[in-house]
PDB file of C-alpha atoms and ligand atoms in Angstrom:
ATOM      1  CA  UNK I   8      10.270  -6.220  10.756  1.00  0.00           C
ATOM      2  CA  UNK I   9       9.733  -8.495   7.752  1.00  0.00           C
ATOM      3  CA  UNK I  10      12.860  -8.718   5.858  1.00  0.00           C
ATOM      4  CA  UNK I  11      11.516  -8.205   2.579  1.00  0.00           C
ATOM      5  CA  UNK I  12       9.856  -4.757   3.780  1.00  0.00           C
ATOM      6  CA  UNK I  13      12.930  -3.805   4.820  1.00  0.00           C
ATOM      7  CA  UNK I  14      14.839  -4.599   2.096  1.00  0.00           C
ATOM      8  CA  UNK I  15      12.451  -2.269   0.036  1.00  0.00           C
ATOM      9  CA  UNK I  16      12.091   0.182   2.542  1.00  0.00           C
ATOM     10  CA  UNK I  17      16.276   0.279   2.461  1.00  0.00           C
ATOM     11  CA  UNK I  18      15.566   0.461  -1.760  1.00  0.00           C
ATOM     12  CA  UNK I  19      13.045   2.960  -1.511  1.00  0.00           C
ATOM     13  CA  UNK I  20      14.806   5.507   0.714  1.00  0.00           C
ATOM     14  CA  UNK I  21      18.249   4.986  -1.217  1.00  0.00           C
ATOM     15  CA  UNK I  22      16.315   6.064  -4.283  1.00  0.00           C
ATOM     16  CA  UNK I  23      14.659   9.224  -2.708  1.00  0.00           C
ATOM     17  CA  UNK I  24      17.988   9.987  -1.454  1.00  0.00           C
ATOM     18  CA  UNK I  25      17.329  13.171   0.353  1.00  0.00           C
ATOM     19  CA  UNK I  26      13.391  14.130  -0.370  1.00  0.00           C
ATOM     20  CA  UNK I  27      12.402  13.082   3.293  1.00  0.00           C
ATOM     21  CA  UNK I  28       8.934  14.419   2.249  1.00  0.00           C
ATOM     22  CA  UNK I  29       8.620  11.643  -0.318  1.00  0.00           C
ATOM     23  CA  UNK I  30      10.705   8.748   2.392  1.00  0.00           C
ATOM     24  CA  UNK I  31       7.865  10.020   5.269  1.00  0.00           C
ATOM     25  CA  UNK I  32       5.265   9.461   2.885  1.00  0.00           C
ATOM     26  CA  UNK I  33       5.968   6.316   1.967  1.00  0.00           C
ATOM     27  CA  UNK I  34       6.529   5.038   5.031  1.00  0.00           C
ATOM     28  CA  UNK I  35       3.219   5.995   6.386  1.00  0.00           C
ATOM     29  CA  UNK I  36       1.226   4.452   3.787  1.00  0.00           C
ATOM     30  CA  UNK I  37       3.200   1.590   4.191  1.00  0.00           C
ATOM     31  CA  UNK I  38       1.571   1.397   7.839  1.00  0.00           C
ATOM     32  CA  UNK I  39      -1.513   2.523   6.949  1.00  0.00           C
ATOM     33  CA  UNK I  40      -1.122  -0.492   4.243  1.00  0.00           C
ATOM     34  CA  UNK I  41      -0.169  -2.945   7.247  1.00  0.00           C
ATOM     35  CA  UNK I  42      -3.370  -2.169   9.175  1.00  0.00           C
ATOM     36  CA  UNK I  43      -5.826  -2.738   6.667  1.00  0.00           C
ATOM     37  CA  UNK I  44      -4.383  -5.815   5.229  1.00  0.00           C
ATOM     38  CA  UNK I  45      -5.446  -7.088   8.976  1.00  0.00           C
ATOM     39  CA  UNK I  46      -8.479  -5.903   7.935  1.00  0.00           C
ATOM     40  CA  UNK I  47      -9.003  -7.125   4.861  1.00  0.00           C
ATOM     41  CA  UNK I  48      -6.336  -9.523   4.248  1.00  0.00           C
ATOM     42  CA  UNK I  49      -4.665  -9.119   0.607  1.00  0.00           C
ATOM     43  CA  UNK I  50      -1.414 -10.672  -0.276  1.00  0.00           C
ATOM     44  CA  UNK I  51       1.344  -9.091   2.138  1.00  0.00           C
ATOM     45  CA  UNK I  52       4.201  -9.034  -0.479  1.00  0.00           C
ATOM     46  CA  UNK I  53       2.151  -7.439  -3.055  1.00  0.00           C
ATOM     47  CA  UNK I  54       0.315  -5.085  -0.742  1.00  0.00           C
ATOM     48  CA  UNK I  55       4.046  -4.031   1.128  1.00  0.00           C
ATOM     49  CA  UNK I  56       5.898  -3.821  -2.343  1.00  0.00           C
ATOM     50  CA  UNK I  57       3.291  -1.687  -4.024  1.00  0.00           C
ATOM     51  CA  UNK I  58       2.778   0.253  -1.083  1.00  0.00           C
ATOM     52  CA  UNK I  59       6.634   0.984  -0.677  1.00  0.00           C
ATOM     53  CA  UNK I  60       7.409   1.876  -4.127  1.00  0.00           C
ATOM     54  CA  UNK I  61       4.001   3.495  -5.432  1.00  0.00           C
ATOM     55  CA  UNK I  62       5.530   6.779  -5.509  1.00  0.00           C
ATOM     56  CA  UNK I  63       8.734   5.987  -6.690  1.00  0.00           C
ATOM     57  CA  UNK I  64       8.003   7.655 -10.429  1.00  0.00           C
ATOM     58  CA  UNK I  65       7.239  10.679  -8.688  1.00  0.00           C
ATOM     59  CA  UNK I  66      11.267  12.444  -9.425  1.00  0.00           C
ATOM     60  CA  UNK I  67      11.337  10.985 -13.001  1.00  0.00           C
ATOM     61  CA  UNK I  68       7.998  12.248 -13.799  1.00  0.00           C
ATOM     62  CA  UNK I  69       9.087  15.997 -12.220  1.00  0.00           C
ATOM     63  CA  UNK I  70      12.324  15.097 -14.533  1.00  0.00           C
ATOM     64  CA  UNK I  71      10.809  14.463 -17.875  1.00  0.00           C
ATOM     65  CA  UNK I  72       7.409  16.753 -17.884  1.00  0.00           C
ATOM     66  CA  UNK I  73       8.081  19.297 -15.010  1.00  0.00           C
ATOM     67  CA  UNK I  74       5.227  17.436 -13.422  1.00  0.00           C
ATOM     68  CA  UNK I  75       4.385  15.288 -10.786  1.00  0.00           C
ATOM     69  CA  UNK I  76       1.474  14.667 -11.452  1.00  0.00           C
ATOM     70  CA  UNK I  77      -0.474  11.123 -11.429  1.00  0.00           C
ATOM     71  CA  UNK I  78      -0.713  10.054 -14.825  1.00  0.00           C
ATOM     72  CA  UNK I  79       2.801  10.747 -15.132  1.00  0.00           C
ATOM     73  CA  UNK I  80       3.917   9.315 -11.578  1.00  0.00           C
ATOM     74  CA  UNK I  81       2.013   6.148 -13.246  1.00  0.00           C
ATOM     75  CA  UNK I  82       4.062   5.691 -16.059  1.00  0.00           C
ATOM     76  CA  UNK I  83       7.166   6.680 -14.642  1.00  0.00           C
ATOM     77  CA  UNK I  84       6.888   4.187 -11.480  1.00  0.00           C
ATOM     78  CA  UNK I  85       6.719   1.059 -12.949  1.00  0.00           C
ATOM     79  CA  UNK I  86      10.164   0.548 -14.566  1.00  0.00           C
ATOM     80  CA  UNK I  87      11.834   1.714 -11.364  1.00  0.00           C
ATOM     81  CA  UNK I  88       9.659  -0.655  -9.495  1.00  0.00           C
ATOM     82  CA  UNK I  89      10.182  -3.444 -11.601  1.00  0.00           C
ATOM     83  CA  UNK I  90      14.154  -2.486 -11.019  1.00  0.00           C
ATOM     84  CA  UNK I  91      14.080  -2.743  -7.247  1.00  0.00           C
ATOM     85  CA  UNK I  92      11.943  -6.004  -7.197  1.00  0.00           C
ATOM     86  CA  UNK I  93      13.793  -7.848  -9.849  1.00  0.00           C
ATOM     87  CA  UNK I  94      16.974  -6.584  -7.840  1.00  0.00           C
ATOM     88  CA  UNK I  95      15.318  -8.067  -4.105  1.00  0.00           C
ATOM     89  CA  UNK I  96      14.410 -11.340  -5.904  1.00  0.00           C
ATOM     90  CA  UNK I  97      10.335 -11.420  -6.503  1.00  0.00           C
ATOM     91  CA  UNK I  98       8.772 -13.455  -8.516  1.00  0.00           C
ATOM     92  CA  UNK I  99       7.519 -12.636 -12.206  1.00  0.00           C
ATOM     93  CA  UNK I 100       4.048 -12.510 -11.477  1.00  0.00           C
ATOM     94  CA  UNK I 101       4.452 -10.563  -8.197  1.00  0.00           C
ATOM     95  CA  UNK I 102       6.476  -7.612 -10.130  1.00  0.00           C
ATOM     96  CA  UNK I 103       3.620  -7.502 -12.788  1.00  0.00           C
ATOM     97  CA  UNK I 104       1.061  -6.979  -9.816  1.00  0.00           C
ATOM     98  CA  UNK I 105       2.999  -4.842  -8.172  1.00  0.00           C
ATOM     99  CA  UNK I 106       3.628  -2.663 -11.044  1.00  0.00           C
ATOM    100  CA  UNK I 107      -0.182  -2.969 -12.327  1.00  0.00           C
ATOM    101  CA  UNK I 108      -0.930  -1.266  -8.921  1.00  0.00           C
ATOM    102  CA  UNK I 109       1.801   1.211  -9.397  1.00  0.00           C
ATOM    103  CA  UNK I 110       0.736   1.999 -13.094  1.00  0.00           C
ATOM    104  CA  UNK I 111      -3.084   2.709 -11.927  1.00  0.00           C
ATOM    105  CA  UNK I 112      -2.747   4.380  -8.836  1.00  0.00           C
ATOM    106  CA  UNK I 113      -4.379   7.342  -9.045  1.00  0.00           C
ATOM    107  CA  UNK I 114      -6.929   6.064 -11.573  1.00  0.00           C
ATOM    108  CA  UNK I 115      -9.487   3.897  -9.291  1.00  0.00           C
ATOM    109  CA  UNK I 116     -11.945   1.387 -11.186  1.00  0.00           C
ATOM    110  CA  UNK I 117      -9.471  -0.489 -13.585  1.00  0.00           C
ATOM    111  CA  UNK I 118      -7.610  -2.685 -10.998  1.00  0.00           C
ATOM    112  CA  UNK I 119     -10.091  -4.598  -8.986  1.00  0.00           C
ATOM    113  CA  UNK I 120      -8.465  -6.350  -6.765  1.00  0.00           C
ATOM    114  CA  UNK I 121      -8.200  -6.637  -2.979  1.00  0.00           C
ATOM    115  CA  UNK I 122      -4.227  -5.701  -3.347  1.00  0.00           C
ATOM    116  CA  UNK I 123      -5.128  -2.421  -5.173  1.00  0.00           C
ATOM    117  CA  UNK I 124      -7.824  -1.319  -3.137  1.00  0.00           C
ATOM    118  CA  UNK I 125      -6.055  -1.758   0.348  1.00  0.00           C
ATOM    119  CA  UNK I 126      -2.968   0.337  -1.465  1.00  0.00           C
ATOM    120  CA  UNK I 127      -5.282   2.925  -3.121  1.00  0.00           C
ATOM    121  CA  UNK I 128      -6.941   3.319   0.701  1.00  0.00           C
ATOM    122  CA  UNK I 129      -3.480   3.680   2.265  1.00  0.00           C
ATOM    123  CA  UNK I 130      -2.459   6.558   0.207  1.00  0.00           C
ATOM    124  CA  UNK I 131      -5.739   8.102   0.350  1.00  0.00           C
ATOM    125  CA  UNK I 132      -5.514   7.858   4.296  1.00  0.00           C
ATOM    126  CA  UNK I 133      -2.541   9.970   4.115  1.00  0.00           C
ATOM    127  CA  UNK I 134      -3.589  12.439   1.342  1.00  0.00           C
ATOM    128  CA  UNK I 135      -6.919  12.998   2.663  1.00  0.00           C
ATOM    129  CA  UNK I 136      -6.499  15.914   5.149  1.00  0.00           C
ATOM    130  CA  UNK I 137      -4.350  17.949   1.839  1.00  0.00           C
ATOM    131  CA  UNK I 138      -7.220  16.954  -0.740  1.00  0.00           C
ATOM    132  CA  UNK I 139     -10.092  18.042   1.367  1.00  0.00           C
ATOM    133  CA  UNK I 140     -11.678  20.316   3.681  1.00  0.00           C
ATOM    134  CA  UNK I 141     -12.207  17.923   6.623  1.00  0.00           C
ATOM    135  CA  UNK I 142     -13.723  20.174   8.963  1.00  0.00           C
ATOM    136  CA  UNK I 143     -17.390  19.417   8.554  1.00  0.00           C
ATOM    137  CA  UNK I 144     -18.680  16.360  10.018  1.00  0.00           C
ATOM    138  CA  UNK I 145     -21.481  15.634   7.495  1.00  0.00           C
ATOM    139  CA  UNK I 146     -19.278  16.135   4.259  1.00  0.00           C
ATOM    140  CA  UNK I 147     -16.417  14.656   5.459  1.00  0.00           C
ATOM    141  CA  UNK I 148     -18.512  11.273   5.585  1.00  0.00           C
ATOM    142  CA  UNK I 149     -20.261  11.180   2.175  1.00  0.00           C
ATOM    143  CA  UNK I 150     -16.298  12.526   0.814  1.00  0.00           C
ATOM    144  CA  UNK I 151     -15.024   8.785   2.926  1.00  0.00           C
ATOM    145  CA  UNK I 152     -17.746   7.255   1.643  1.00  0.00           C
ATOM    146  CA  UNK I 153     -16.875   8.032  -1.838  1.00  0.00           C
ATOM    147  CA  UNK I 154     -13.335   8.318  -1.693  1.00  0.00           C
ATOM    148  CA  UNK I 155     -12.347   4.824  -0.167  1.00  0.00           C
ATOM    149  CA  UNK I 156     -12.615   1.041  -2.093  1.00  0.00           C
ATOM    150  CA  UNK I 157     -12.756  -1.226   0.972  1.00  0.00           C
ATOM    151  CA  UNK I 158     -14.677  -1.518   4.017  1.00  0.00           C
ATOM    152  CA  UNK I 159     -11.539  -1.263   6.369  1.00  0.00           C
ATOM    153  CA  UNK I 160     -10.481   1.811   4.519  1.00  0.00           C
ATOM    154  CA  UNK I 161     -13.399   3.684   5.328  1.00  0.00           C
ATOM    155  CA  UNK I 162     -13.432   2.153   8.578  1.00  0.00           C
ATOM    156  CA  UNK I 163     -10.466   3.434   9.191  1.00  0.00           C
ATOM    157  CA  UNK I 164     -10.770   7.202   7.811  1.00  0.00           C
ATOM    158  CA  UNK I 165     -13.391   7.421  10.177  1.00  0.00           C
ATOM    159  CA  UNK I 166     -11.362   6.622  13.154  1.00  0.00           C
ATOM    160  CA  UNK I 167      -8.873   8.736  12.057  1.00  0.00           C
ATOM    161  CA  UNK I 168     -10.718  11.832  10.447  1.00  0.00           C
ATOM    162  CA  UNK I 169     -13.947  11.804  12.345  1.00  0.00           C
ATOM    163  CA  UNK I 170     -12.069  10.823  15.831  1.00  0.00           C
ATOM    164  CA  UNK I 171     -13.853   7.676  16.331  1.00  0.00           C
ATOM    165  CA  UNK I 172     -11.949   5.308  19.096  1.00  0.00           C
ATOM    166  CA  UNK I 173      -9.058   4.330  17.378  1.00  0.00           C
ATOM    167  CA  UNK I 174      -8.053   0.238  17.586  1.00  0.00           C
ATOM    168  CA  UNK I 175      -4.630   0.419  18.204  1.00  0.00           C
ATOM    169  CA  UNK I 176      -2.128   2.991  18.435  1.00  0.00           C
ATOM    170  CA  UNK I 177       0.161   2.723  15.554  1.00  0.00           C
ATOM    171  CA  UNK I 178      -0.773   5.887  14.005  1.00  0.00           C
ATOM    172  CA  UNK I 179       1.025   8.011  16.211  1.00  0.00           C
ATOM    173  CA  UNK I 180       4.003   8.930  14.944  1.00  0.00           C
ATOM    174  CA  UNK I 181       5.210  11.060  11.671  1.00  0.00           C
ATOM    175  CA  UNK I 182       7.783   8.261  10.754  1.00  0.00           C
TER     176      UNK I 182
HETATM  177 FE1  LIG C 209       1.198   8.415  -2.458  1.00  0.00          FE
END
């Protein structure tokens, strides 16, 4: 494993401390993040650090407004972000990515980069199955269709959600 994803991974689940539900989370978008950035390529560090953290406003937000919900998640994320990276040594200009991506997350079209889409797709890979009824065929295309940003993303969803032949099996486990 890379060091720096480890590093944050180590970050991430220290901050979480015991919400496994948030840790599993972001450890499967963090694969799901892996697999399309061999898709699409994207900038690893950016992709890994915003994929790691892009949750990581999620207890303040339930802290200051009762709510978890996104537009608070975005506002709340980025100063804890921008904590952790300073902390594991990134760059300036990687932390301001990384935080743009965490800041828009659940508000597509304003970030239109490779980086965002590829994290935006990751989370949505995960989230899909709670968001939607996936049990018809013919909706559950148009919904990946409109849902996803990149090509591998929907790509993907299909393998996954329509139970296309998968490419590799690294989306076995719940870890
Ligand atoms: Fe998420």
């Amino acid at each position: 494993m890379d060091a720096t994803r480890e590093a944050l991974i180590r970050e991430m689940e220290a901050y979480f401390g015991g919400d496994t539900k948030r840790i599993n989370h972001a450890h499967k978008v963090t694969e799901y993040a892996e697999e399309l950035l061999k898709r699409e390529g994207g900038d690893y560090s950016i992709v890994i650090g915003a994929s790691v953290l892009h949750d990581i406003g999620i207890h303040e937000a339930q802290k200051k407004y009762g709510s978890t919900t996104g537009k608070y998640q975005e506002k709340e994320g980025p100063p804890i972000a921008r904590g952790i990276l300073t902390g594991l040594g990134f760059e300036q200009s990687q932390i301001e990515e990384i935080c743009q991506i965490i800041a828009h997350h659940h508000s597509p079209g304003k970030i239109a980069t490779k980086n965002f889409g590829i994290l935006y797709d990751a989370d949505w890979l995960v989230n899909l199955s709670d968001e939607y009824d996936i049990q018809d065929r013919n909706k559950l295309n148009n919904i990946i269709e409109r849902v996803f940003l990149t090509q591998g993303g929907k790509a993907l969803a299909s393998e996954i959600y329509l139970q296309l032949p998968r490419s590799e099996g690294v989306f076995g486990g719940d870890e």
